[in-house]
Coordinates of N, CA and C in Angstrom, one line a residue:
X1 N -56.3 -11.8 39.9 CA -55.2 -12.2 40.7 C -54.3 -13.2 40.0
X2 N -55.0 -14.1 39.2 CA -54.2 -15.1 38.4 C -53.4 -14.4 37.3
X3 N -54.0 -13.3 36.7 CA -53.3 -12.5 35.7 C -52.1 -11.8 36.3
X4 N -52.2 -11.2 37.4 CA -51.1 -10.5 38.1 C -50.0 -11.5 38.4
X5 N -50.4 -12.7 38.9 CA -49.4 -13.7 39.3 C -48.7 -14.2 38.0
X6 N -49.4 -14.4 36.9 CA -48.8 -14.8 35.6 C -47.9 -13.8 35.1
X7 N -48.2 -12.5 35.2 CA -47.4 -11.4 34.7 C -46.1 -11.4 35.6
X8 N -46.2 -11.6 36.9 CA -45.1 -11.6 37.8 C -44.1 -12.7 37.4
X9 N -44.7 -13.9 37.1 CA -43.9 -15.1 36.8 C -43.2 -14.8 35.4
X10 N -43.9 -14.3 34.5 CA -43.3 -14.0 33.1 C -42.2 -13.0 33.3
X11 N -42.5 -11.9 34.0 CA -41.5 -10.8 34.3 C -40.3 -11.4 35.0
X12 N -40.5 -12.2 35.9 CA -39.4 -12.8 36.7 C -38.5 -13.7 35.7
X13 N -39.2 -14.5 34.9 CA -38.5 -15.4 33.9 C -37.7 -14.5 32.9
X14 N -38.3 -13.4 32.5 CA -37.6 -12.5 31.5 C -36.4 -11.9 32.2
X15 N -36.5 -11.5 33.4 CA -35.4 -10.9 34.1 C -34.3 -11.9 34.3
X16 N -34.7 -13.2 34.6 CA -33.8 -14.3 34.8 C -33.0 -14.5 33.6
X17 N -33.7 -14.6 32.4 CA -33.1 -14.8 31.1 C -32.1 -13.7 30.8
X18 N -32.5 -12.4 31.1 CA -31.6 -11.3 30.8 C -30.3 -11.4 31.7
X19 N -30.5 -11.8 32.9 CA -29.4 -11.9 33.9 C -28.4 -13.0 33.4
X20 N -29.0 -14.2 32.9 CA -28.2 -15.3 32.4 C -27.4 -14.8 31.2
X21 N -28.1 -14.1 30.3 CA -27.5 -13.6 29.1 C -26.3 -12.7 29.4
X22 N -26.5 -11.8 30.4 CA -25.5 -10.9 30.8 C -24.3 -11.6 31.4
X23 N -24.6 -12.6 32.2 CA -23.5 -13.4 32.9 C -22.7 -14.2 31.8
X24 N -23.4 -14.7 30.8 CA -22.7 -15.4 29.7 C -21.8 -14.4 28.9
X25 N -22.3 -13.2 28.7 CA -21.6 -12.2 28.0 C -20.3 -11.8 28.8
X26 N -20.5 -11.6 30.1 CA -19.3 -11.3 30.9 C -18.3 -12.4 31.0
X27 N -18.8 -13.7 31.0 CA -17.9 -14.8 31.0 C -17.1 -14.9 29.7
X28 N -17.8 -14.7 28.6 CA -17.2 -14.8 27.3 C -16.1 -13.7 27.2
X29 N -16.4 -12.5 27.6 CA -15.5 -11.4 27.6 C -14.3 -11.7 28.5
X30 N -14.5 -12.2 29.6 CA -13.4 -12.6 30.6 C -12.5 -13.6 29.9
X31 N -13.1 -14.6 29.3 CA -12.3 -15.7 28.6 C -11.5 -15.0 27.5
X32 N -12.1 -14.1 26.7 CA -11.4 -13.5 25.6 C -10.2 -12.7 26.2
X33 N -10.5 -11.9 27.2 CA -9.4 -11.1 27.8 C -8.3 -12.0 28.4
X34 N -8.7 -13.2 29.0 CA -7.8 -14.1 29.6 C -6.9 -14.7 28.5
X35 N -7.5 -15.1 27.3 CA -6.8 -15.6 26.2 C -5.8 -14.6 25.7
X36 N -6.3 -13.3 25.6 CA -5.4 -12.3 25.1 C -4.2 -12.1 26.0
X37 N -4.4 -12.1 27.3 CA -3.4 -11.9 28.3 C -2.4 -13.1 28.3
X38 N -2.8 -14.3 27.9 CA -1.9 -15.4 27.9 C -0.9 -15.4 26.7
X39 N -1.2 -14.7 25.7 CA -0.3 -14.6 24.5 C 1.0 -13.9 24.9
X40 N 2.1 -14.5 24.5 CA 3.4 -13.9 24.8 C 4.3 -14.2 23.7
X41 N 5.5 -13.5 23.7 CA 6.5 -13.7 22.7 C 7.1 -15.1 22.9
X42 N 6.9 -15.8 24.0 CA 7.4 -17.1 24.3 C 6.9 -18.2 23.3
X43 N 5.8 -17.8 22.6 CA 5.2 -18.8 21.7 C 6.0 -18.9 20.4
X44 N 6.9 -18.0 20.1 CA 7.5 -18.0 18.8 C 8.9 -18.7 18.8
X45 N 9.1 -19.3 17.6 CA 10.4 -19.8 17.2 C 10.8 -19.2 15.9
X46 N 12.1 -18.8 15.9 CA 12.6 -18.1 14.7 C 13.9 -18.7 14.3
X47 N 14.5 -18.2 13.2 CA 15.9 -18.7 12.9 C 16.9 -17.5 13.1
X48 N 18.1 -17.9 13.6 CA 19.1 -16.8 13.8 C 19.9 -16.6 12.5
X49 N 20.8 -15.7 12.6 CA 21.6 -15.4 11.3 C 22.3 -16.6 10.8
X50 N 22.6 -17.6 11.6 CA 23.3 -18.8 11.1 C 22.3 -19.9 10.7
X51 N 21.0 -19.6 10.8 CA 20.0 -20.6 10.4 C 19.6 -21.6 11.5
X52 N 20.1 -21.4 12.7 CA 19.7 -22.2 13.8 C 18.4 -21.7 14.4
X53 N 17.6 -22.7 15.0 CA 16.3 -22.3 15.6 C 16.6 -21.6 16.9
X54 N 15.8 -20.5 17.1 CA 15.9 -19.7 18.3 C 14.5 -19.8 18.9
X55 N 14.3 -20.3 20.1 CA 13.0 -20.5 20.7 C 12.9 -19.4 21.8
X56 N 11.9 -18.5 21.6 CA 11.7 -17.5 22.6 C 11.3 -18.0 24.0
X57 N 10.8 -19.2 24.1 CA 10.5 -19.8 25.4 C 11.7 -19.9 26.2
X58 N 12.9 -20.0 25.6 CA 14.1 -20.1 26.4 C 14.4 -18.8 27.2
X59 N 13.6 -17.7 26.9 CA 13.9 -16.4 27.5 C 12.9 -16.1 28.7
X60 N 12.1 -17.2 29.1 CA 11.2 -17.0 30.2 C 12.0 -16.5 31.4
X61 N 11.4 -15.5 32.1 CA 12.1 -15.0 33.3 C 13.0 -13.9 33.0
X62 N 13.2 -13.5 31.7 CA 14.1 -12.4 31.3 C 13.3 -11.3 30.7
X63 N 13.7 -10.0 30.9 CA 13.2 -8.9 30.2 C 13.8 -8.9 28.8
X64 N 13.0 -8.6 27.8 CA 13.5 -8.7 26.4 C 13.3 -7.4 25.7
X65 N 14.3 -6.9 25.0 CA 14.2 -5.8 24.1 C 14.3 -6.3 22.6
X66 N 13.2 -6.2 21.9 CA 13.3 -6.6 20.4 C 13.4 -5.3 19.6
X67 N 14.4 -5.4 18.6 CA 14.7 -4.2 17.8 C 14.9 -4.7 16.4
X68 N 14.3 -3.9 15.4 CA 14.5 -4.2 14.0 C 15.7 -3.3 13.6
X69 N 16.7 -3.9 12.9 CA 18.0 -3.3 12.6 C 18.2 -3.1 11.1
X70 N 19.2 -2.3 10.8 CA 19.6 -2.1 9.4 C 21.1 -1.6 9.4
X71 N 21.8 -2.0 8.4 CA 23.3 -1.7 8.4 C 23.6 -0.4 7.7
X72 N 22.7 0.2 6.9 CA 23.0 1.4 6.2 C 22.0 2.5 6.5
X73 N 21.7 2.7 7.8 CA 20.8 3.7 8.2 C 21.5 4.7 9.1
X74 N 20.9 5.9 9.1 CA 21.5 7.0 10.0 C 21.4 6.6 11.4
X75 N 20.6 5.6 11.8 CA 20.5 5.2 13.2 C 21.3 3.9 13.5
X76 N 22.0 3.4 12.5 CA 22.9 2.2 12.6 C 23.8 2.3 13.8
X77 N 24.4 3.5 14.1 CA 25.3 3.6 15.3 C 24.6 3.2 16.6
X78 N 23.3 3.0 16.6 CA 22.6 2.6 17.8 C 23.1 1.1 18.2
X79 N 23.7 0.4 17.2 CA 24.2 -0.9 17.6 C 25.2 -0.8 18.7
X80 N 26.0 0.3 18.7 CA 27.0 0.5 19.8 C 26.3 0.6 21.2
X81 N 25.2 1.4 21.2 CA 24.5 1.5 22.5 C 23.8 0.3 22.9
X82 N 23.2 -0.4 21.9 CA 22.5 -1.7 22.2 C 23.5 -2.7 22.8
X83 N 24.7 -2.8 22.2 CA 25.7 -3.7 22.7 C 26.2 -3.3 24.1
X84 N 26.3 -1.9 24.4 CA 26.7 -1.4 25.7 C 25.7 -1.8 26.8
X85 N 24.4 -1.7 26.5 CA 23.4 -2.1 27.6 C 23.3 -3.6 27.7
X86 N 23.6 -4.3 26.6 CA 23.6 -5.8 26.7 C 24.7 -6.2 27.5
X87 N 25.9 -5.6 27.3 CA 27.1 -6.0 28.1 C 26.8 -5.7 29.6
X88 N 26.2 -4.6 29.9 CA 26.0 -4.2 31.3 C 24.9 -5.1 32.0
X89 N 23.8 -5.5 31.3 CA 22.7 -6.1 31.9 C 22.4 -7.6 31.5
X90 N 23.2 -8.1 30.6 CA 22.9 -9.5 30.2 C 22.9 -10.5 31.3
X91 N 23.7 -10.3 32.4 CA 23.7 -11.2 33.5 C 22.7 -10.8 34.6
X92 N 21.8 -9.9 34.2 CA 20.7 -9.5 35.2 C 19.3 -9.7 34.5
X93 N 19.2 -10.9 33.9 CA 17.9 -11.3 33.3 C 17.4 -10.4 32.3
X94 N 18.3 -9.9 31.4 CA 17.9 -9.0 30.3 C 18.6 -9.5 29.0
X95 N 17.9 -9.5 27.9 CA 18.4 -9.8 26.6 C 17.9 -8.9 25.5
X96 N 18.7 -8.7 24.5 CA 18.3 -8.0 23.3 C 18.2 -9.0 22.2
X97 N 17.2 -8.9 21.4 CA 17.1 -9.7 20.2 C 16.9 -8.8 19.0
X98 N 17.8 -8.9 18.0 CA 17.8 -8.0 16.8 C 17.2 -8.8 15.6
X99 N 16.4 -8.0 14.9 CA 15.9 -8.5 13.6 C 16.2 -7.6 12.5
X100 N 17.2 -8.0 11.7 CA 17.5 -7.2 10.5 C 16.3 -7.2 9.6
X101 N 16.0 -6.0 9.0 CA 14.8 -5.9 8.1 C 15.2 -4.8 7.0
X102 N 14.7 -5.1 5.8 CA 15.0 -4.3 4.7 C 13.7 -3.5 4.3
X103 N 12.9 -3.1 5.2 CA 11.6 -2.5 4.9 C 11.7 -1.0 4.7
X104 N 12.8 -0.4 5.1 CA 12.8 1.1 5.1 C 14.0 1.6 4.2
X105 N 13.6 2.1 3.0 CA 14.6 2.7 2.1 C 15.7 1.7 1.7
X106 N 15.4 0.4 1.7 CA 16.4 -0.7 1.3 C 17.7 -0.5 2.1
X107 N 17.6 -0.2 3.4 CA 18.8 0.0 4.2 C 19.4 -1.2 4.8
X108 N 18.9 -2.4 4.5 CA 19.5 -3.6 4.9 C 19.5 -4.6 3.7
X109 N 20.3 -4.4 2.7 CA 20.3 -5.2 1.5 C 21.1 -6.5 1.6
X110 N 21.9 -6.6 2.6 CA 22.8 -7.8 2.7 C 22.1 -9.1 3.0
X111 N 22.9 -10.2 2.8 CA 22.5 -11.5 3.2 C 22.7 -11.6 4.7
X112 N 22.1 -12.7 5.3 CA 22.3 -13.0 6.7 C 23.8 -13.0 7.1
X113 N 24.6 -13.7 6.3 CA 26.0 -13.8 6.5 C 26.7 -12.4 6.5
X114 N 26.3 -11.6 5.5 CA 26.9 -10.2 5.4 C 26.5 -9.4 6.6
X115 N 25.3 -9.5 7.0 CA 24.8 -8.7 8.2 C 25.5 -9.1 9.4
X116 N 25.7 -10.4 9.6 CA 26.5 -10.9 10.8 C 27.9 -10.4 10.8
X117 N 28.6 -10.4 9.7 CA 29.9 -9.9 9.6 C 30.0 -8.4 9.9
X118 N 29.0 -7.7 9.3 CA 29.0 -6.2 9.5 C 28.8 -5.9 11.0
X119 N 27.8 -6.6 11.7 CA 27.6 -6.3 13.1 C 28.8 -6.6 14.0
X120 N 29.4 -7.7 13.7 CA 30.6 -8.1 14.5 C 31.7 -7.2 14.3
X121 N 32.1 -7.0 13.0 CA 33.2 -6.2 12.6 C 33.1 -4.7 13.1
X122 N 31.9 -4.1 12.9 CA 31.8 -2.7 13.2 C 31.4 -2.3 14.6
X123 N 30.6 -3.3 15.2 CA 30.1 -2.9 16.5 C 30.3 -4.0 17.6
X124 N 30.9 -5.1 17.3 CA 31.2 -6.1 18.2 C 29.9 -6.8 18.8
X125 N 28.9 -6.8 18.0 CA 27.6 -7.3 18.5 C 27.7 -8.8 19.0
X126 N 27.3 -9.0 20.2 CA 27.2 -10.4 20.7 C 25.8 -10.8 21.1
X127 N 24.8 -9.8 21.1 CA 23.5 -10.2 21.5 C 22.9 -11.0 20.3
X128 N 21.8 -11.8 20.6 CA 21.3 -12.6 19.5 C 20.7 -11.8 18.4
X129 N 21.2 -12.2 17.2 CA 20.7 -11.6 15.9 C 20.0 -12.6 15.1
X130 N 18.8 -12.4 14.7 CA 18.0 -13.3 13.9 C 18.1 -13.1 12.4
X131 N 17.6 -14.0 11.6 CA 17.7 -13.9 10.2 C 16.8 -12.7 9.8
X132 N 17.1 -12.2 8.6 CA 16.4 -11.0 8.1 C 14.9 -11.4 7.8
X133 N 14.0 -10.5 8.3 CA 12.6 -10.7 8.1 C 12.0 -9.4 7.6
X134 N 10.7 -9.4 7.4 CA 9.9 -8.2 7.1 C 9.1 -7.9 8.4
X135 N 9.2 -6.6 8.7 CA 8.5 -6.1 9.9 C 7.3 -5.2 9.6
X136 N 6.9 -5.2 8.4 CA 5.6 -4.5 8.0 C 5.2 -5.0 6.6
X137 N 3.9 -4.6 6.3 CA 3.4 -5.0 5.0 C 2.8 -6.4 5.0
X138 N 2.4 -6.8 3.7 CA 1.7 -8.1 3.5 C 2.6 -9.3 4.0
X139 N 3.9 -9.2 3.9 CA 4.7 -10.3 4.3 C 5.3 -10.1 5.7
X140 N 4.7 -9.3 6.6 CA 5.1 -9.1 7.9 C 5.2 -10.5 8.7
X141 N 6.4 -10.6 9.3 CA 6.6 -11.9 10.1 C 5.6 -12.0 11.2
X142 N 5.1 -13.2 11.5 CA 4.1 -13.4 12.6 C 4.6 -12.8 14.0
X143 N 5.8 -12.8 14.3 CA 6.3 -12.3 15.5 C 6.0 -10.8 15.6
X144 N 6.2 -10.1 14.4 CA 5.9 -8.6 14.4 C 4.4 -8.4 14.3
X145 N 3.6 -9.3 13.8 CA 2.2 -9.2 13.9 C 1.8 -9.1 15.4
X146 N 2.4 -10.0 16.1 CA 2.1 -10.1 17.6 C 2.5 -8.8 18.2
X147 N 3.7 -8.2 17.9 CA 4.2 -7.0 18.5 C 3.4 -5.8 18.2
X148 N 2.8 -5.8 17.0 CA 2.1 -4.6 16.5 C 0.6 -4.6 16.6
X149 N 0.0 -5.7 16.9 CA -1.5 -5.8 16.9 C -2.0 -6.1 18.4
X150 N -2.8 -5.1 18.8 CA -3.4 -5.2 20.2 C -4.2 -6.5 20.4
X151 N -4.8 -7.0 19.3 CA -5.6 -8.2 19.4 C -4.7 -9.4 19.7
X152 N -3.4 -9.3 19.5 CA -2.5 -10.4 19.8 C -1.6 -10.1 21.1
X153 N -1.2 -8.8 21.2 CA -0.3 -8.5 22.3 C -1.0 -8.0 23.6
X154 N -2.3 -7.7 23.4 CA -3.1 -7.2 24.6 C -2.8 -5.8 25.1
X155 N -1.9 -5.1 24.5 CA -1.5 -3.8 25.0 C -1.9 -2.7 24.0
X156 N -1.4 -2.7 22.8 CA -1.6 -1.6 21.9 C -1.3 -2.0 20.4
X157 N -2.0 -1.3 19.5 CA -1.6 -1.4 18.1 C -0.5 -0.4 17.9
X158 N 0.4 -0.8 17.0 CA 1.5 0.2 16.7 C 2.0 -0.2 15.2
X159 N 2.7 0.8 14.6 CA 3.3 0.6 13.4 C 4.8 0.7 13.6
X160 N 5.6 -0.1 12.9 CA 7.0 0.0 12.9 C 7.3 1.2 12.1
X161 N 7.8 2.3 12.7 CA 8.0 3.6 12.0 C 9.3 3.6 11.2
X162 N 10.3 2.9 11.7 CA 11.6 3.0 11.0 C 12.5 1.9 11.6
X163 N 13.7 1.9 11.1 CA 14.7 1.0 11.7 C 15.0 1.4 13.1
X164 N 15.3 0.4 14.0 CA 15.6 0.6 15.4 C 14.5 1.0 16.3
X165 N 13.2 0.6 15.9 CA 12.1 0.7 16.8 C 12.3 -0.4 17.9
X166 N 12.0 -0.1 19.1 CA 12.2 -1.0 20.2 C 10.9 -1.5 20.9
X167 N 10.8 -2.7 21.1 CA 9.7 -3.3 21.9 C 10.2 -3.9 23.2
X168 N 9.6 -3.5 24.3 CA 10.0 -4.0 25.6 C 9.0 -5.0 26.1
X169 N 9.5 -6.2 26.5 CA 8.7 -7.3 26.9 C 9.1 -7.7 28.3
X170 N 8.2 -8.0 29.2 CA 8.5 -8.3 30.6 C 8.9 -9.8 30.7
X171 N 9.2 -10.3 31.9 CA 9.7 -11.6 32.1 C 8.7 -12.7 31.7
X172 N 7.4 -12.3 31.5 CA 6.4 -13.3 31.1 C 6.2 -13.3 29.6
X173 N 7.1 -12.4 28.9 CA 7.0 -12.3 27.4 C 5.9 -11.4 26.9
X174 N 5.3 -10.6 27.8 CA 4.2 -9.7 27.5 C 4.8 -8.3 27.1
X175 N 4.2 -7.8 26.1 CA 4.6 -6.4 25.6 C 4.2 -5.4 26.7
X176 N 5.2 -4.6 27.1 CA 4.9 -3.5 28.0 C 5.1 -2.1 27.5
X177 N 5.9 -2.0 26.4 CA 6.1 -0.6 25.9 C 6.7 -0.7 24.5
X178 N 6.3 0.4 23.7 CA 6.9 0.5 22.4 C 7.7 1.8 22.4
X179 N 9.0 1.7 22.0 CA 9.9 2.9 22.0 C 10.3 3.3 20.6
X180 N 10.2 4.6 20.4 CA 10.5 5.2 19.1 C 11.9 4.9 18.6
X181 N 12.1 4.7 17.3 CA 13.4 4.4 16.7 C 14.5 5.4 17.1
X182 N 14.1 6.7 17.2 CA 15.1 7.7 17.5 C 15.6 7.7 19.0
X183 N 14.8 7.1 19.9 CA 15.2 7.0 21.3 C 16.4 6.1 21.4
X184 N 17.5 6.6 22.0 CA 18.7 5.8 22.1 C 18.5 4.6 23.1
X185 N 19.1 3.5 22.9 CA 19.0 2.4 23.8 C 19.4 2.7 25.2
X186 N 20.3 3.7 25.4 CA 20.8 4.1 26.7 C 19.9 5.2 27.4
X187 N 18.8 5.5 26.7 CA 17.9 6.5 27.3 C 17.4 6.0 28.7
X188 N 17.2 6.9 29.6 CA 16.7 6.5 31.0 C 15.4 5.7 30.9
X189 N 14.5 6.0 29.9 CA 13.2 5.3 29.7 C 13.5 3.8 29.6
X190 N 14.5 3.5 28.9 CA 14.8 2.0 28.7 C 15.7 1.5 29.8
X191 N 16.7 2.2 30.2 CA 17.6 1.7 31.3 C 16.9 1.6 32.6
X192 N 16.0 2.5 32.9 CA 15.3 2.5 34.2 C 14.3 1.3 34.2
X193 N 13.7 1.0 33.0 CA 12.9 -0.2 32.9 C 13.7 -1.5 33.1
X194 N 14.8 -1.6 32.5 CA 15.7 -2.8 32.7 C 16.0 -3.0 34.1
X195 N 16.3 -1.9 34.8 CA 16.7 -2.0 36.2 C 15.6 -2.2 37.2
X196 N 14.4 -1.9 36.8 CA 13.2 -1.9 37.7 C 12.8 -3.4 38.0

């Protein structure tokens, strides 16, 4: 009888330890997921084309479209559509933030000043344009690491395929969708999201 009682106590302790280990594992996983969910684009500060600091936390409460741009690309005319949707929705808690990048076929060779003049002169761009950065490779900007790595954005891994790839972020600065470079900014997939 003592042996049976001892075995029951040992078995009970073992089950208790397993239960505690499982609870700790669940708690750790929940903390990890919670930490991942808390990351947002609002944590970043970058420089604009004029060299001024741009703090993404100033965009809390707004939907954000982030796009990598280039002045000498077949998709460059998308600046016109980007400006059109910015004009239409900027007063409805929506903003576009452009990042010139020279990562694809050297299609953005200009200086920050030249890029600014090009955008204004050719497309009347008034949405915020940041300084030229790298959106892929070893020198990828930390903001684009956030946008392209699930471990940081909590949604998905992605590669920046070409100029004018679009990232849609909700009012909390969380990534909600990645849009192909060839999809026009005026596409219903984007406009319906802005209006929703």
